[in-house]
Amino acid sequence: MKYLTFALTKGRLAQKTLALFEQQGITCEEMKDPNSRKLVFTNETLKLKFFLAKGPDVPTYVEYGAADIGVVGKDTIIEERRKVHEVLDLKFGACKMCICGKEEAKEFLQKRELIRVATKYPNIAKDYFYNKKHQTVEIIKMNGSIELAPIVGLSEVIVDIVETGSTLKENNLVVLEEIAPLSARMIVNPVSMRIENERIKKLVYDLRKLLA
Ligand code: PRP
């Protein structure tokens, strides 16, 4: 039997994924050793391999077949536009992609003004402003702490993830428009989907039942 390889998103998403897999009897003891410097972990009995990657790289590993299966946020799937099959909503990591800014910025959206938009997600921002809102904007790609942008005057609004809303609240910013609901998703390489169809279908079926 061939190994099935999983690319998991480093951090909380991987922890939650592994906890869910454990409930399904899919364990990886090797991964629990905090002193381990290993990068790829194996479950020899079930013929599974796991590795951790940065979110935006997970769809890349899956598209190229370096991993058969990935677990990553829906935001990353939309942004990265890789050729992968999304097969399951794992429900955790739920949050929303929103346009946020100071209350006053609402007017710029209503009047479709040429504003600056700071974001880690330029493709999502471009698609929303250009194709859905038909508003010409200047998109500025940033790498984190996006809420800073409207506070220090880099941009009028941001396109970013809102989970609890506390970052916005503590910085006197508000949600101006909601773009899309997000959560962790399971993605599959299209070739693996055909070659390992039975194993993958069973895994998805079992996880779906567990989540229901
Ligand atoms: C994310 C997101 C927001 C924040 C939202 O940032 O970009 O800044 O979490 O969460 P909240 O609504 O619960 O306050 P993250 O912490 O991932 O780091 P980053 O700012 O470096 O992107």
Coordinates of C-alpha atoms and ligand atoms in Angstrom, one line a residue:
M1 CA 0.0 0.0 0.0
K2 CA 1.3 3.5 -0.9
Y3 CA 1.6 6.1 1.8
L4 CA -1.0 8.8 1.9
T5 CA 0.7 12.1 2.6
F6 CA -0.9 15.0 4.5
A7 CA 0.2 18.6 4.5
L8 CA -1.1 20.4 7.6
T9 CA -1.1 24.1 8.4
K10 CA 1.4 24.8 11.2
G11 CA -0.1 26.0 14.4
R12 CA -3.6 25.8 15.8
L13 CA -5.1 24.4 12.6
A14 CA -2.7 21.4 12.7
Q15 CA -3.4 20.8 16.4
K16 CA -7.2 20.8 15.8
T17 CA -6.8 18.6 12.7
L18 CA -4.7 16.0 14.6
A19 CA -7.2 16.0 17.5
L20 CA -10.0 15.3 15.0
F21 CA -8.0 12.6 13.3
E22 CA -7.3 11.0 16.7
Q23 CA -11.0 10.6 17.3
Q24 CA -11.0 8.7 14.0
G25 CA -8.2 6.4 15.2
I26 CA -5.7 8.2 13.0
T27 CA -2.8 8.9 15.3
C28 CA 0.8 10.0 14.8
E29 CA 2.7 9.5 18.0
E30 CA 6.0 10.7 16.4
M31 CA 4.5 14.1 16.0
K32 CA 3.9 14.5 19.8
D33 CA 7.6 14.6 20.7
P34 CA 8.3 18.3 21.4
N35 CA 12.1 17.7 21.0
S36 CA 11.9 16.1 17.6
R37 CA 13.6 17.9 14.7
K38 CA 12.0 15.7 12.2
L39 CA 10.0 17.3 9.4
V40 CA 8.0 14.3 8.1
F41 CA 6.2 12.0 10.5
T42 CA 5.0 8.5 9.7
N43 CA 2.3 6.1 10.9
E44 CA 3.7 2.8 9.5
T45 CA 0.6 0.8 10.5
L46 CA -1.8 3.0 8.5
K47 CA 0.7 3.9 5.9
L48 CA 0.3 7.7 6.4
K49 CA 2.8 10.5 6.4
F50 CA 2.3 14.0 7.8
F51 CA 4.2 17.2 7.5
L52 CA 3.6 20.8 8.7
A53 CA 3.8 23.8 6.4
K54 CA 3.0 27.5 6.3
G55 CA -0.7 28.0 5.3
P56 CA -0.1 29.5 1.8
D57 CA 2.3 26.6 0.9
V58 CA -0.2 23.9 1.7
P59 CA -2.2 24.2 -1.5
T60 CA 1.1 24.3 -3.4
Y61 CA 2.2 21.0 -2.0
V62 CA -1.2 19.5 -2.8
E63 CA -1.4 20.8 -6.3
Y64 CA 2.1 19.4 -7.2
G65 CA 1.2 16.0 -5.5
A66 CA 4.0 16.4 -2.8
A67 CA 1.0 15.9 -0.5
D68 CA -2.1 13.9 -1.4
I69 CA -4.2 15.8 1.1
G70 CA -4.0 19.2 2.8
V71 CA -5.8 21.0 5.6
V72 CA -5.9 24.7 5.3
G73 CA -8.1 27.8 5.7
K74 CA -10.7 28.6 3.1
D75 CA -9.1 32.1 2.9
T76 CA -5.8 30.5 1.7
I77 CA -7.6 28.3 -0.8
I78 CA -9.4 31.3 -2.4
E79 CA -6.2 33.4 -2.4
E80 CA -3.8 30.9 -3.7
R81 CA -6.0 29.6 -6.6
R82 CA -4.3 26.2 -6.9
K83 CA -5.7 23.3 -8.8
V84 CA -6.9 21.2 -5.9
H85 CA -10.3 19.6 -5.0
E86 CA -11.9 20.9 -1.8
V87 CA -13.6 17.9 -0.3
L88 CA -14.6 18.7 3.2
D89 CA -15.5 21.6 5.5
L90 CA -13.9 20.8 8.9
K91 CA -15.9 23.6 10.6
F92 CA -13.1 24.7 13.0
G93 CA -11.2 27.9 12.5
A94 CA -14.4 29.6 11.7
C95 CA -14.1 33.3 10.9
K96 CA -15.0 35.9 8.2
M97 CA -13.2 37.7 5.5
C98 CA -14.3 41.4 5.8
I99 CA -13.6 44.9 4.7
C100 CA -12.8 46.8 7.8
G101 CA -11.8 50.4 8.7
K102 CA -12.8 53.4 10.6
E103 CA -16.6 54.0 10.8
E104 CA -16.1 57.1 8.5
A105 CA -14.7 54.9 5.7
K106 CA -18.2 53.5 5.0
E107 CA -18.8 56.5 2.8
F108 CA -15.8 55.7 0.6
L109 CA -17.4 52.4 -0.1
Q110 CA -20.9 53.8 -0.8
K111 CA -19.5 56.4 -3.1
R112 CA -17.1 53.9 -4.8
E113 CA -14.1 56.2 -4.3
L114 CA -10.6 55.4 -5.4
I115 CA -9.3 54.3 -2.0
R116 CA -6.3 52.3 -0.8
V117 CA -6.9 48.8 0.5
A118 CA -4.2 47.1 2.6
T119 CA -4.4 43.3 2.8
K120 CA -2.5 40.0 3.0
Y121 CA -5.1 38.7 0.4
P122 CA -4.6 40.8 -2.8
N123 CA -6.5 38.3 -5.0
I124 CA -9.5 38.2 -2.7
A125 CA -9.5 42.0 -2.4
K126 CA -9.1 42.4 -6.2
D127 CA -11.9 40.0 -7.0
Y128 CA -14.3 41.6 -4.5
F129 CA -13.7 45.2 -5.4
Y130 CA -13.3 44.8 -9.1
N131 CA -15.7 42.0 -10.0
K132 CA -18.4 42.3 -7.3
K133 CA -18.4 45.9 -6.3
H134 CA -17.1 47.4 -9.5
Q135 CA -15.0 49.8 -7.5
T136 CA -11.5 50.8 -8.7
V137 CA -9.1 50.7 -5.7
E138 CA -5.4 50.6 -5.1
I139 CA -4.4 47.3 -3.4
I140 CA -1.4 47.3 -1.1
K141 CA 0.0 43.9 -0.2
M142 CA 1.0 43.6 3.5
N143 CA 2.3 40.6 5.5
G144 CA 0.5 41.0 8.9
S145 CA -0.9 43.3 11.6
I146 CA -3.1 44.6 8.8
E147 CA -5.2 46.6 11.3
L148 CA -2.3 49.0 11.6
A149 CA -2.8 50.3 8.0
P150 CA -6.0 52.4 8.5
I151 CA -4.8 53.6 12.0
V152 CA -1.5 55.0 10.7
G153 CA -3.0 56.3 7.4
L154 CA -1.5 53.8 5.0
S155 CA -4.9 52.9 3.7
E156 CA -8.6 53.8 4.1
V157 CA -9.7 50.2 4.6
I158 CA -8.3 46.7 4.9
V159 CA -9.4 43.3 3.7
D160 CA -8.7 40.9 6.5
I161 CA -9.9 38.0 8.7
V162 CA -12.2 38.8 11.6
E163 CA -12.5 36.0 14.2
T164 CA -13.6 37.3 17.6
G165 CA -13.6 41.0 16.5
S166 CA -11.4 42.0 19.5
T167 CA -8.5 43.3 17.4
L168 CA -10.9 45.6 15.6
K169 CA -12.6 46.7 18.8
E170 CA -9.4 47.5 20.6
N171 CA -8.3 49.7 17.8
N172 CA -11.6 51.5 17.1
L173 CA -12.2 49.8 13.8
V174 CA -15.3 48.2 12.5
V175 CA -16.5 45.7 10.0
L176 CA -17.7 47.7 7.0
E177 CA -18.7 44.8 4.7
E178 CA -18.6 41.0 5.0
I179 CA -17.0 39.2 2.0
A180 CA -17.2 35.5 2.9
P181 CA -17.4 33.0 5.7
L182 CA -14.3 30.9 6.3
S183 CA -13.2 27.8 8.1
A184 CA -10.6 25.0 7.7
R185 CA -11.1 22.8 4.7
M186 CA -9.6 19.5 3.4
I187 CA -8.2 19.6 -0.1
V188 CA -7.0 16.8 -2.3
N189 CA -4.7 16.5 -5.3
P190 CA -6.8 15.7 -8.4
V191 CA -4.6 12.7 -9.4
S192 CA -4.5 11.3 -5.9
M193 CA -8.3 11.7 -5.8
R194 CA -8.5 9.2 -8.7
I195 CA -5.6 6.8 -7.8
E196 CA -6.4 6.6 -4.1
N197 CA -10.2 7.2 -4.5
E198 CA -11.3 4.5 -2.1
R199 CA -9.0 5.4 0.8
I200 CA -9.7 9.1 0.4
K201 CA -13.5 8.7 0.0
K202 CA -13.6 6.6 3.2
L203 CA -11.6 9.1 5.1
V204 CA -13.9 11.9 4.0
Y205 CA -17.0 9.9 4.7
D206 CA -15.7 8.9 8.3
L207 CA -14.7 12.5 9.1
R208 CA -18.0 13.9 7.8
K209 CA -19.9 11.5 10.0
L210 CA -17.8 12.4 13.0
L211 CA -18.4 16.2 12.4
A212 CA -22.1 15.8 11.9
Ligands
PRP1 C1 -5.6 37.6 12.4 C2 -6.2 38.6 11.5 C3 -6.6 39.7 12.5 C4 -6.9 38.9 13.7 C5 -8.4 38.8 13.9 O1 -4.2 37.9 12.5 O2 -5.3 39.1 10.5 O3 -5.5 40.6 12.7 O4 -6.3 37.6 13.6 O5 -8.7 38.1 15.0 P1 -9.8 38.6 16.1 O6 -11.0 39.1 15.3 O7 -10.1 37.4 17.0 O8 -9.2 39.8 16.8 P2 -3.1 37.0 13.1 O9 -3.2 36.9 14.6 O10 -3.3 35.6 12.4 O11 -1.8 37.6 12.7 P3 -1.3 38.7 11.6 O12 -1.9 40.0 12.1 O13 0.1 38.7 11.6 O14 -1.9 38.3 10.3

